[in-house]
Short mmCIF file of C-alpha atoms in Angstrom, two decimals:
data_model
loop_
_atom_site.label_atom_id
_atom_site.label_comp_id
_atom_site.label_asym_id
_atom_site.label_seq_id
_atom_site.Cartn_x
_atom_site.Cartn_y
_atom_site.Cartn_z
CA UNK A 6 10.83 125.87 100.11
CA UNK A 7 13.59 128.51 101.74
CA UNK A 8 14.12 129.60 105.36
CA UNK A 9 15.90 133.26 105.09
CA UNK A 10 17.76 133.75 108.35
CA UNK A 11 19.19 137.51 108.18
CA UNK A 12 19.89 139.94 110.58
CA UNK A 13 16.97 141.64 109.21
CA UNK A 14 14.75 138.90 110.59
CA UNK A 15 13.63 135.71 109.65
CA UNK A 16 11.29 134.88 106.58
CA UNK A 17 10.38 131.81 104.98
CA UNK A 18 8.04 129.74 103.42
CA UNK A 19 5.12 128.21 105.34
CA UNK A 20 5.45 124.58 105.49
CA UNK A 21 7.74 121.33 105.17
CA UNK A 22 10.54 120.44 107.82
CA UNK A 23 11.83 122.85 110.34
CA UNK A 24 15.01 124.37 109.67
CA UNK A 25 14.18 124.67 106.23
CA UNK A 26 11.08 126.27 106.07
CA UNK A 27 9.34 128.71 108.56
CA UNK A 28 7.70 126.36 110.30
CA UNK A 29 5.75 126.66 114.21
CA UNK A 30 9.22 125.18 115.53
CA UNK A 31 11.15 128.30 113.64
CA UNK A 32 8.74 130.69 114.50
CA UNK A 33 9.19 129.88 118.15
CA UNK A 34 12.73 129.63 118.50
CA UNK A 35 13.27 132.92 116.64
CA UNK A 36 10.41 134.91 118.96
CA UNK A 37 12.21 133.52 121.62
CA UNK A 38 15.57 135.03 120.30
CA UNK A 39 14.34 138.25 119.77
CA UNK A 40 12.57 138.24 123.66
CA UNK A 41 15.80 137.40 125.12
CA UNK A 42 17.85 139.69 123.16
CA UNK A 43 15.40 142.50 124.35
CA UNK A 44 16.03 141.62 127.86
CA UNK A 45 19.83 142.10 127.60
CA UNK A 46 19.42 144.62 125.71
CA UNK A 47 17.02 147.16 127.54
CA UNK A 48 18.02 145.77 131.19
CA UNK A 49 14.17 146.28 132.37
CA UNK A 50 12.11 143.93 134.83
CA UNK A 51 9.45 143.95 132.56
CA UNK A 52 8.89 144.66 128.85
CA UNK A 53 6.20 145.07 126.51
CA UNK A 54 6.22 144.51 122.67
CA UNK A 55 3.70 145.72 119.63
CA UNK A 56 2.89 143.09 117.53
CA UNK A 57 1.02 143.84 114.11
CA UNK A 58 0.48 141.45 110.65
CA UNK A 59 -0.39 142.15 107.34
CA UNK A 60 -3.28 139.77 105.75
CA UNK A 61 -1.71 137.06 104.29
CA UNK A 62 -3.41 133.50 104.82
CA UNK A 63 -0.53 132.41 107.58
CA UNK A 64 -0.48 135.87 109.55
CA UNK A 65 -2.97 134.49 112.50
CA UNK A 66 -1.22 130.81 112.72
CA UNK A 67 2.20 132.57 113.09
CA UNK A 68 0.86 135.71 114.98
CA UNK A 69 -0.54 133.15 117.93
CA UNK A 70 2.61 131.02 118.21
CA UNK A 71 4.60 134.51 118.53
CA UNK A 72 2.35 136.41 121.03
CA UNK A 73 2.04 132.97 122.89
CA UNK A 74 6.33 132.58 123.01
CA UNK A 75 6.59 136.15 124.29
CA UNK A 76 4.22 135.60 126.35
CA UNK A 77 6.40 132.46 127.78
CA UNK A 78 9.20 134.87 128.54
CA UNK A 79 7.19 137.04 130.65
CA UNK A 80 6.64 139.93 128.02
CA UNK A 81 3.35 141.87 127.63
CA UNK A 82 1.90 142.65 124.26
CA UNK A 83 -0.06 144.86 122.84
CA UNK A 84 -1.92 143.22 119.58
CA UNK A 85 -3.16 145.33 116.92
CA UNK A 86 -3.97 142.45 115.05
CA UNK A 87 -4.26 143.46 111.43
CA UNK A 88 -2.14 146.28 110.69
CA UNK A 89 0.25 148.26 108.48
CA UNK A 90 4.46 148.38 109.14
CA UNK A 91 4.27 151.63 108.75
CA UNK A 92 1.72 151.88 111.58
CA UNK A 93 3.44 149.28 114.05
CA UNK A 94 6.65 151.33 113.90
CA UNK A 95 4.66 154.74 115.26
CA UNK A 96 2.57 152.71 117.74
CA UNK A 97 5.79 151.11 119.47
CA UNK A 98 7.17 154.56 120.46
CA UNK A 99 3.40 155.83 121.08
CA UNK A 100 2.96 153.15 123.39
CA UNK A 101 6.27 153.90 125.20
CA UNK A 102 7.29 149.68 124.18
CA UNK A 103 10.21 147.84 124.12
CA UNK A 104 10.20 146.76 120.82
CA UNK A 105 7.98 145.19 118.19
CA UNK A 106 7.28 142.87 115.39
CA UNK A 107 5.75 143.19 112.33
CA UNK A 108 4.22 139.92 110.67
CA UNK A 109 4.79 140.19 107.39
CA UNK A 110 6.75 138.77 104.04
CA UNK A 111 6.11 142.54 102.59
CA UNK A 112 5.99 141.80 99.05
CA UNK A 113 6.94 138.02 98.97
CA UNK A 114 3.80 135.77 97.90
CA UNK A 115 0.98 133.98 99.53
CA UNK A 116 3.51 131.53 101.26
CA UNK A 117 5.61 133.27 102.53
CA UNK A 118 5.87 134.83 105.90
CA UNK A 119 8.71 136.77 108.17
CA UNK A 120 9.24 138.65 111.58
CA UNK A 121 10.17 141.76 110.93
CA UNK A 122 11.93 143.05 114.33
CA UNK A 123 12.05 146.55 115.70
CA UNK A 124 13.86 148.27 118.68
CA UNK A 125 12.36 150.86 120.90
CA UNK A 126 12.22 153.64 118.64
CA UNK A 127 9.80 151.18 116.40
CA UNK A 128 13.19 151.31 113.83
CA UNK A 129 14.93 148.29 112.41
CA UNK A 130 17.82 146.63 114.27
CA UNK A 131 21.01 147.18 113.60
CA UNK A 132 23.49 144.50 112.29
CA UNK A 133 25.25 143.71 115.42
CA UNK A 134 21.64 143.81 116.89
CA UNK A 135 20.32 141.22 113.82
CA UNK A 136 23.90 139.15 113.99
CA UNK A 137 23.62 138.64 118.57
CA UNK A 138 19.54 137.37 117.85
CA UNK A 139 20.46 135.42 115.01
CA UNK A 140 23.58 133.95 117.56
CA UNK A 141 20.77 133.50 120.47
CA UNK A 142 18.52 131.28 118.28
CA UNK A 143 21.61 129.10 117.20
CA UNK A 144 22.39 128.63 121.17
CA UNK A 145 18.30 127.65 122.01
CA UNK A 146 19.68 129.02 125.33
CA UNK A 147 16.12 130.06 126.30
CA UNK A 148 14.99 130.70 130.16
CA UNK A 149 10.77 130.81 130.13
CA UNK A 150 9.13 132.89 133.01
CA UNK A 151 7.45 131.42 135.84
CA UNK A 152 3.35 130.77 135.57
CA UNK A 153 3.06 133.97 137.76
CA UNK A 154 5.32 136.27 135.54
CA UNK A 155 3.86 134.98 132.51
CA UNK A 156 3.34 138.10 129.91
CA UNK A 157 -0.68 139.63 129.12
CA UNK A 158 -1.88 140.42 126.08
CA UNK A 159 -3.32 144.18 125.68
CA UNK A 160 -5.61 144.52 122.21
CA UNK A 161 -5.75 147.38 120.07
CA UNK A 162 -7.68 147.69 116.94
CA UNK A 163 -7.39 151.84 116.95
CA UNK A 164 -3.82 151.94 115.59
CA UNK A 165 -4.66 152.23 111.75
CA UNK A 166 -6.72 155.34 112.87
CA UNK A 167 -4.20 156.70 115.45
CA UNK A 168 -2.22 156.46 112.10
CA UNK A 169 -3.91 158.22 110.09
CA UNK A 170 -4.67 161.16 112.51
CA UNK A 171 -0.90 161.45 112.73
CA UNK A 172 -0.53 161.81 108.89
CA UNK A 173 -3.58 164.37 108.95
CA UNK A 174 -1.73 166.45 111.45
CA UNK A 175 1.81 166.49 109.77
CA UNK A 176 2.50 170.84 109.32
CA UNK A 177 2.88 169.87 105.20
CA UNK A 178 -0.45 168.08 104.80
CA UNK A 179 -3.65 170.49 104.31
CA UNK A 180 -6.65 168.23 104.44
CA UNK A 181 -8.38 171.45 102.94
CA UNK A 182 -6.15 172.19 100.18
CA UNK A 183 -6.75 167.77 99.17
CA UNK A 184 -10.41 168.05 99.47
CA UNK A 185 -10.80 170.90 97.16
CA UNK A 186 -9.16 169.40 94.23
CA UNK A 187 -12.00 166.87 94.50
CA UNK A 188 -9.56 163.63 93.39
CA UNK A 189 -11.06 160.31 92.25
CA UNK A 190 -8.11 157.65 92.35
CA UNK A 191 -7.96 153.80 92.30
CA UNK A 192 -6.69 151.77 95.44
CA UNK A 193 -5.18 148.24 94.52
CA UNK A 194 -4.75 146.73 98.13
CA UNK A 195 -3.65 143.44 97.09
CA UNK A 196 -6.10 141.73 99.63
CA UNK A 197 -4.18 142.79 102.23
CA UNK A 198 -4.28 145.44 104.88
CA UNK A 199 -3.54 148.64 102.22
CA UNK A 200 -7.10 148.13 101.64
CA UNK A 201 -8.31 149.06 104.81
CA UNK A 202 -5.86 151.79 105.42
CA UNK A 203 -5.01 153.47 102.24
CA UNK A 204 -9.04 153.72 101.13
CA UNK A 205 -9.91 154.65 104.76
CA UNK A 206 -7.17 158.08 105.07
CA UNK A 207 -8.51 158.79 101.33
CA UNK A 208 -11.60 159.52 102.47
CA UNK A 209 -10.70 161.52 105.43
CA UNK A 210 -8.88 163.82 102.66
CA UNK A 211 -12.28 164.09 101.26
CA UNK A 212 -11.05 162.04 97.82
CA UNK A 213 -13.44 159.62 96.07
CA UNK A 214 -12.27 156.17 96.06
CA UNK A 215 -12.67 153.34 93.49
CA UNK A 216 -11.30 150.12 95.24
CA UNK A 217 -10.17 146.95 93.41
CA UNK A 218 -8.65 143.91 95.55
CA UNK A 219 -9.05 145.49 99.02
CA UNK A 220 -10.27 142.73 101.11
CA UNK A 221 -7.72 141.64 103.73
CA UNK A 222 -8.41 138.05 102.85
CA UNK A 223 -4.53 137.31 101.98
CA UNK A 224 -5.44 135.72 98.90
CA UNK A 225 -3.48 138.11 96.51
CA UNK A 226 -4.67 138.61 92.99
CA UNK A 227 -1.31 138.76 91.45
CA UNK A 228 2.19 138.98 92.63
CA UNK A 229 2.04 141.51 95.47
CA UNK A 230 5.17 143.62 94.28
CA UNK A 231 4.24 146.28 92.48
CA UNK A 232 5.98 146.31 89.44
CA UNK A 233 4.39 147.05 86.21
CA UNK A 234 3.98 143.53 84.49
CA UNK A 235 1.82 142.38 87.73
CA UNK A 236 -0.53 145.95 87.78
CA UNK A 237 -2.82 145.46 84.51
CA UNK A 238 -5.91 145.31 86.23
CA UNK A 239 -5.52 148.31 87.96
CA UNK A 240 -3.97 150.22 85.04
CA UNK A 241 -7.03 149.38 82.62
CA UNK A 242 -9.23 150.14 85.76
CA UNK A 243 -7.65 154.13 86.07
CA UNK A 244 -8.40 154.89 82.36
CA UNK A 245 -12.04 153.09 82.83
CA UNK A 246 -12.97 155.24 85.54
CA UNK A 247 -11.57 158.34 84.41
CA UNK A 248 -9.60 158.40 87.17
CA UNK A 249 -6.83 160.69 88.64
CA UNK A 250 -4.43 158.38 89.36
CA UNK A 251 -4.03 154.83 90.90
CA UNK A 252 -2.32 154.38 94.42
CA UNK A 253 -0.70 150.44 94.51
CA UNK A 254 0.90 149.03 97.70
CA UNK A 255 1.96 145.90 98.76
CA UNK A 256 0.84 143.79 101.43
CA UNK A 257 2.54 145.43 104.60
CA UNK A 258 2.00 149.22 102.59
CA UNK A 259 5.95 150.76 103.18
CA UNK A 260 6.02 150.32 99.68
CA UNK A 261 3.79 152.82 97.08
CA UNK A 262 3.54 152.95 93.59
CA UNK A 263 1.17 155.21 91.74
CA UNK A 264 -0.60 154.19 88.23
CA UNK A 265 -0.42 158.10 85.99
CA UNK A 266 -3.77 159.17 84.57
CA UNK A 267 -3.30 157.87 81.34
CA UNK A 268 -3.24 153.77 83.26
CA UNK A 269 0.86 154.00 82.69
CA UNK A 270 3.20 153.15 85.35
CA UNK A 271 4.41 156.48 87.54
CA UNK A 272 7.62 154.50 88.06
CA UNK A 273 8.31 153.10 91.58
CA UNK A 274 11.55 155.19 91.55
CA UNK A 275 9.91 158.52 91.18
CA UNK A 276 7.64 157.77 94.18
CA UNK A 277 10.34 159.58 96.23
CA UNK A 278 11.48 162.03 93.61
CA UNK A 279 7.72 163.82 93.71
CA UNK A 280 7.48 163.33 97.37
CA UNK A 281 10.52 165.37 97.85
CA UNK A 282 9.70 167.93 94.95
CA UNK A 283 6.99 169.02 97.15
CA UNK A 284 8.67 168.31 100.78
CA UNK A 285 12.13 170.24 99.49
CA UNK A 286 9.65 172.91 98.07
CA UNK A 287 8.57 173.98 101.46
CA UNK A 288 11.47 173.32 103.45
CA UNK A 289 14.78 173.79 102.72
CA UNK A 290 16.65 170.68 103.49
CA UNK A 291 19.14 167.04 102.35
CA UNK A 292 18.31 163.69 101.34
CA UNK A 293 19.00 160.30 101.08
CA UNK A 294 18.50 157.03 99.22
CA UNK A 295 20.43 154.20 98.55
CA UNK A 296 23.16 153.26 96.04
CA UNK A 297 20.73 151.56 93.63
CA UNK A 298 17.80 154.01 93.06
CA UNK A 299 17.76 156.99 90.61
CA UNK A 300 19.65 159.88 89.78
CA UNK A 301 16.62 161.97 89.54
CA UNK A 302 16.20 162.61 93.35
CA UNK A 303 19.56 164.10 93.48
CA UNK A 304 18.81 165.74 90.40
CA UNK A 305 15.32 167.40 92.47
CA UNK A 306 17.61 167.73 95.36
CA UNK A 307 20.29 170.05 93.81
CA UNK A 308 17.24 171.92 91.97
CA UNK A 309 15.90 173.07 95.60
CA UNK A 310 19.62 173.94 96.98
CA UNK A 311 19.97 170.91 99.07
CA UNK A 312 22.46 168.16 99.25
CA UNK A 313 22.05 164.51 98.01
CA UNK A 314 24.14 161.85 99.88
CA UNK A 315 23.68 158.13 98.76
CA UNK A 316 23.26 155.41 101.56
CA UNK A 317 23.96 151.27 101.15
CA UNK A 318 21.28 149.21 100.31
CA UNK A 319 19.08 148.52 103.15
CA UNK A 320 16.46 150.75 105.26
CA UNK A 321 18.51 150.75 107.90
CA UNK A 322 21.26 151.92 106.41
CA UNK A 323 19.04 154.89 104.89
CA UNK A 324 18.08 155.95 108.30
CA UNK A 325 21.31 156.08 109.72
CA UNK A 326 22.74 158.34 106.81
CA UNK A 327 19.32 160.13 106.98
CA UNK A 328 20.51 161.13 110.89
CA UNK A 329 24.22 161.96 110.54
CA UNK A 330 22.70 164.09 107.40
CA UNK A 331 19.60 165.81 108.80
CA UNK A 332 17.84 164.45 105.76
CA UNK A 333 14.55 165.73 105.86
CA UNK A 334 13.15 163.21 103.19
CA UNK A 335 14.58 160.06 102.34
CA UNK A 336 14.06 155.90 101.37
CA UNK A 337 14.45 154.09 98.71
CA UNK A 338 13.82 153.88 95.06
CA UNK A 339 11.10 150.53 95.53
CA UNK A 340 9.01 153.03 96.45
CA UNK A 341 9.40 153.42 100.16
CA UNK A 342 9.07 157.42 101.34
CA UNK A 343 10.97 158.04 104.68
CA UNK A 344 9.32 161.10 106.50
CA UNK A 345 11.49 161.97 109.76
CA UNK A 346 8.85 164.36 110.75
CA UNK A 347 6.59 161.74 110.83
CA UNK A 348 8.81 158.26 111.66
CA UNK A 349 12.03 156.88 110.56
CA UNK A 350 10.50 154.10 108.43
CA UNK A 351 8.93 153.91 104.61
CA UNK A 352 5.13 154.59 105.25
CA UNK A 353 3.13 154.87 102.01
CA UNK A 354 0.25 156.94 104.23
CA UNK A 355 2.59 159.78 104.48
CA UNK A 356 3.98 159.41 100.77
CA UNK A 357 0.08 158.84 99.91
CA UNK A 358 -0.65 162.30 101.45
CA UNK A 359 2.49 164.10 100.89
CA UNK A 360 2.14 163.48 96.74
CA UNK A 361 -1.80 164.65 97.26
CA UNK A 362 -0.54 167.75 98.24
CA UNK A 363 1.92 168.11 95.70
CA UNK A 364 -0.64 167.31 92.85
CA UNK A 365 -3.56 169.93 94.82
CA UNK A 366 -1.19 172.52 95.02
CA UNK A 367 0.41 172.16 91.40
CA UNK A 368 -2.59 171.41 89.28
CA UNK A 369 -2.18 169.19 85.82
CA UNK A 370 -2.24 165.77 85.47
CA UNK A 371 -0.08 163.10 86.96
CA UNK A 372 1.34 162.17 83.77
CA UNK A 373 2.27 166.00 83.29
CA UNK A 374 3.78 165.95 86.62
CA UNK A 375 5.97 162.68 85.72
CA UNK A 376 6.82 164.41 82.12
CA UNK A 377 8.07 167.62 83.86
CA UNK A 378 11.15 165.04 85.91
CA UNK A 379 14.51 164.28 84.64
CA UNK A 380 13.63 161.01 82.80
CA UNK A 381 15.81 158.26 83.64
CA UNK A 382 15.98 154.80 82.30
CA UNK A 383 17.45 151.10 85.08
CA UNK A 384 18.35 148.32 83.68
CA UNK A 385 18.56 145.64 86.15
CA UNK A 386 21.05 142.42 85.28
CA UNK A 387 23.23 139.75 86.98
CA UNK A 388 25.87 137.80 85.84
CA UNK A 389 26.73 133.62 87.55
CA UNK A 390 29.68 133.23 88.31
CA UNK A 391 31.64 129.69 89.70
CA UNK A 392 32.03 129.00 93.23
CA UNK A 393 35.49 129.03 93.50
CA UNK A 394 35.90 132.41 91.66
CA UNK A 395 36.51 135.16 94.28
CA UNK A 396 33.36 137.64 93.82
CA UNK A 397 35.14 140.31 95.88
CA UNK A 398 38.47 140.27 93.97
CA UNK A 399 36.28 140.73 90.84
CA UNK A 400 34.96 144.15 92.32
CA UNK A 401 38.07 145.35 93.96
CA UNK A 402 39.18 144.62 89.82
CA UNK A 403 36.69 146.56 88.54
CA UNK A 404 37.03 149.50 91.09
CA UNK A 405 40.39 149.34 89.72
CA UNK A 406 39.55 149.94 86.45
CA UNK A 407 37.63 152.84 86.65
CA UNK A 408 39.67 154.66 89.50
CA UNK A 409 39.64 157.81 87.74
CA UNK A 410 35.65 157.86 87.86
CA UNK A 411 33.48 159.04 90.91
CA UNK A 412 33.54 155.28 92.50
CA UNK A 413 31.94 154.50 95.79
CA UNK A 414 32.63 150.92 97.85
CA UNK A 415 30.46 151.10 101.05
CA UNK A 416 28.02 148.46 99.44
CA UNK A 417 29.84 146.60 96.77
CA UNK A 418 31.05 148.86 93.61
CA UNK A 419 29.43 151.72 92.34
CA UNK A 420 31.03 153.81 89.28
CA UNK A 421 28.91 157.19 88.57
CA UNK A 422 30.09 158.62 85.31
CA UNK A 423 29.03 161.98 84.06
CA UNK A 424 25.36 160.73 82.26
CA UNK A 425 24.99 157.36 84.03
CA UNK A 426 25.69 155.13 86.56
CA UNK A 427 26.48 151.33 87.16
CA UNK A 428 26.12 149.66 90.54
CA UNK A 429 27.70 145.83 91.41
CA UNK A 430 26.91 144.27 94.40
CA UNK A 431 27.57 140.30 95.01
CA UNK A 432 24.80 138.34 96.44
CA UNK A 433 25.21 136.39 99.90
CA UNK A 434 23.78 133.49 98.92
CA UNK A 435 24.93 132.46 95.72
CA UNK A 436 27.59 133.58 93.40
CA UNK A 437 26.21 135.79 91.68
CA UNK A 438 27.54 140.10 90.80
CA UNK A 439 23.88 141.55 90.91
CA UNK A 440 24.49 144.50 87.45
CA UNK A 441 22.17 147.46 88.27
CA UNK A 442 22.52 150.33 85.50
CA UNK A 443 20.79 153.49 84.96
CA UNK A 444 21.08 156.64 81.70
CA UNK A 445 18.89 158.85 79.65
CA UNK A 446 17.48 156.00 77.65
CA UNK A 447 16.67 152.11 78.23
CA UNK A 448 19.34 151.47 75.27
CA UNK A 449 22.25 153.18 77.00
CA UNK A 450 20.97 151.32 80.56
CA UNK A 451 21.00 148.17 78.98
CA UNK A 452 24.42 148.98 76.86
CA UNK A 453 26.18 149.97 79.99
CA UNK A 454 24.86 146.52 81.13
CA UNK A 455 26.21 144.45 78.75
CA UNK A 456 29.53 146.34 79.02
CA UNK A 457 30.00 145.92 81.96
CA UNK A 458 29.50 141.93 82.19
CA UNK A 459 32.02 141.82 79.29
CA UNK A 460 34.68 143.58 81.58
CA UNK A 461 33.79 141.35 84.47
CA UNK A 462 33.86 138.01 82.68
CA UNK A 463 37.41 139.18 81.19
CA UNK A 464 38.77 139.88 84.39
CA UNK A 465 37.06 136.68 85.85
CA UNK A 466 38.60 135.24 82.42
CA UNK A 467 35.56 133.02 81.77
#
């Protein structure tokens, strides 16, 4: 059982003591940071927040004892009740709010649960915004409103299709162009709200839809990130139906991965790489990602004549480099798209729509599309290290040692050398160098691996 405090949010698992768990007592005192911190922050008489939740089992328990503490404080909210990230982020501007909170352990399992906590814009906080909420809720320095200031609660179930409207109107997506290349793909919704969302903006792009797991019941099939070893069913289930391709999300839908026509993996990473093929192809333009995903998007990035900058790990971090770059695509290599023109957050509607368009307008297969990319293999490692070693004087040792390489230090250590790359970044929890490695072939990625935890333990001298 694990209670995550970040200044990302709060996430936990449901159950067990307070403190330690994300418990009623937990979810209260950290809704009650995040309402006070609005107040000093946006200086208003009276606010009003979005509040939105995936499907998972806990989302109503923990969505009442939220909406009820904001309440407390004299806040208004606007409940759209079962909902999408992607889609609480556009309705908090849309609805001219002072923030919002999504309800949602994105691809954590069944027990787990987390606020995810926005700012006006419907964007993630900041770190000094994370670090003065996280500082509130250690103070329990709460004032509650008066019983005739109390907050009111506002219900909207139209958000999901104010959503998709948005998407349908973006200048890049041509419902027309979609519905002519008559697609038949596979939605795995992972019982959670991607299968009401994802199925329901297929068929307004006039694509048939085979769904498998899309009842927002919360109980997930299988472990809700979608990585390959946990996507069988729905890879047997493409080739079975002769389908297109397969569109995967997971529960809160910022993240997208697409199963190729032939029921192989698309890759997570190149999620963004064809998404910005097509984007880059009509508009000249930069992007972003962070530190740890591929090479290919600069690679697609360069091909176009635009610029490819590389952001620390972290959506927020993304955005801001996104902004002082005029990226006009961006996100990260779990497959999260980030689509300014749309919203500064990962929404796999607009990645959904934007790689329809790209596959309508190019023809072939999927797999031909994935074959026609710079291939690129990750290899993702760690190495545990002792307590009293000093993590950071182990990177600053290894920046060292490659000083004559491309190196970059704004999140941890990462070396780019002419045909790969190797990023190091030490966890904040345990001691632990987190080894993330990419080349031409899974061999050389794993190699450079391996190397590279040599080096570190000889410097370490363990």
């Amino acid at each position: 059982m694990t209670l995550i405090k970040s200044i990302s949010g709060i996430r936990g698992t449901i159950g067990g003591k307070p403190g330690t768990n994300l418990t009623p007592i937990d979810a209260v005192k950290f809704a009650a940071a995040y309402g006070i911190w609005l107040k000093q922050y946006s200086k208003k008489e009276k606010l009003t927040v979005v509040i939105g939740r995936d499907a998972r089992i806990s989302g109503e328990m923990i969505q009442n004892i939220v909406v009820s503490t904001l309440i407390g404080l004299g806040i208004d909210i606007i409940d759209l009740n079962l909902s999408t990230t992607p889609t609480v982020e556009i309705a908090v501007p849309m609805e001219k709010a002072d923030g919002g909170i999504i309800l949602t352990a994105s691809h954590n399992p069944k027990e787990w649960n987390a606020l995810k906590l926005l700012n006006e814009k419907g964007e993630f906080l900041d770190a000094a915004q994370g670090a003065k909420i996280l500082e509130i809720a250690e103070q329990e320095n709460f004032d509650f409103a008066e019983v005739d200031d109390l907050g009111i609660i506002t219900r909207n179930d139209a958000y999901i299709d104010i959503h998709i409207d948005e998407v349908l109107d973006l200048p890049l997506v041509d419902k027309e162009v979609i519905k002519a290349a008559k697609f038949k793909v596979v939605v795995d919704g992972v019982n959670s709200t991607g299968g009401i969302a994802i199925p329901q903006l297929l068929k307004e792009l006039g694509v048939e839809v085979v769904k498998l797991y899309c009842e927002p019941t919360g109980h997930f099939p299988h472990n809700p990130e979608p990585l390959k070893e946990h996507l069988g069913d729905i890879c047997a289930l493409v080739v079975k139906e002769k389908a297109d391709f397969g569109i995967v999300v997971d529960p809160d839908v910022d993240r997208l991965a697409f199963i190729s026509n032939d029921g192989e993996m698309f890759g997570e990473e190149y999620t963004l790489v064809a998404c910005a093929d097509y984007v880059l192809g009509k508009t000249k333009g930069n992007t972003v990602s962070n530190l740890s995903s591929s090479r290919a998007l600069r690679d697609i990035t360069e091909k176009h004549g635009g610029t490819y900058e590389a952001a620390a790990v972290g959506e927020v971090n993304v955005v801001t480099k996104m902004k002082a770059n005029n990226a006009i695509i961006g996100g990260e290599g779990n497959g999260g798209i980030i689509y300014p023109e749309s919203h500064y957050g990962r929404d796999s509607l607009v990645g959904t729509a934007l790689f329809l368009m790209l596959m309508a307008e190019r023809g072939g297969t999927v797999k031909e599309l994935r074959d026609s990319y710079p291939s690129y293999f990750m290899s993702k490692k760690k190495i545990e290290l002792t307590p009293e070693l000093d993590v950071d004087a182990l990177l600053v040792g290894m920046e060292n040692k490659y000083k004559d390489e491309q190196v970059t230090n704004i999140d941890g250590v990462k070396i780019d050398f002419p045909e790969n790359w190797v990023h190091l970044r030490k966890s904040n929890t345990e001691p632990i160098i987190r080894i993330y490695t990419e080349a031409k072939s899974q061999a050389e990625a794993d190699g450079l691996a391996d190397r590279i935890i040599s080096e570190i333990k000889e410097i370490a001298g363990i």
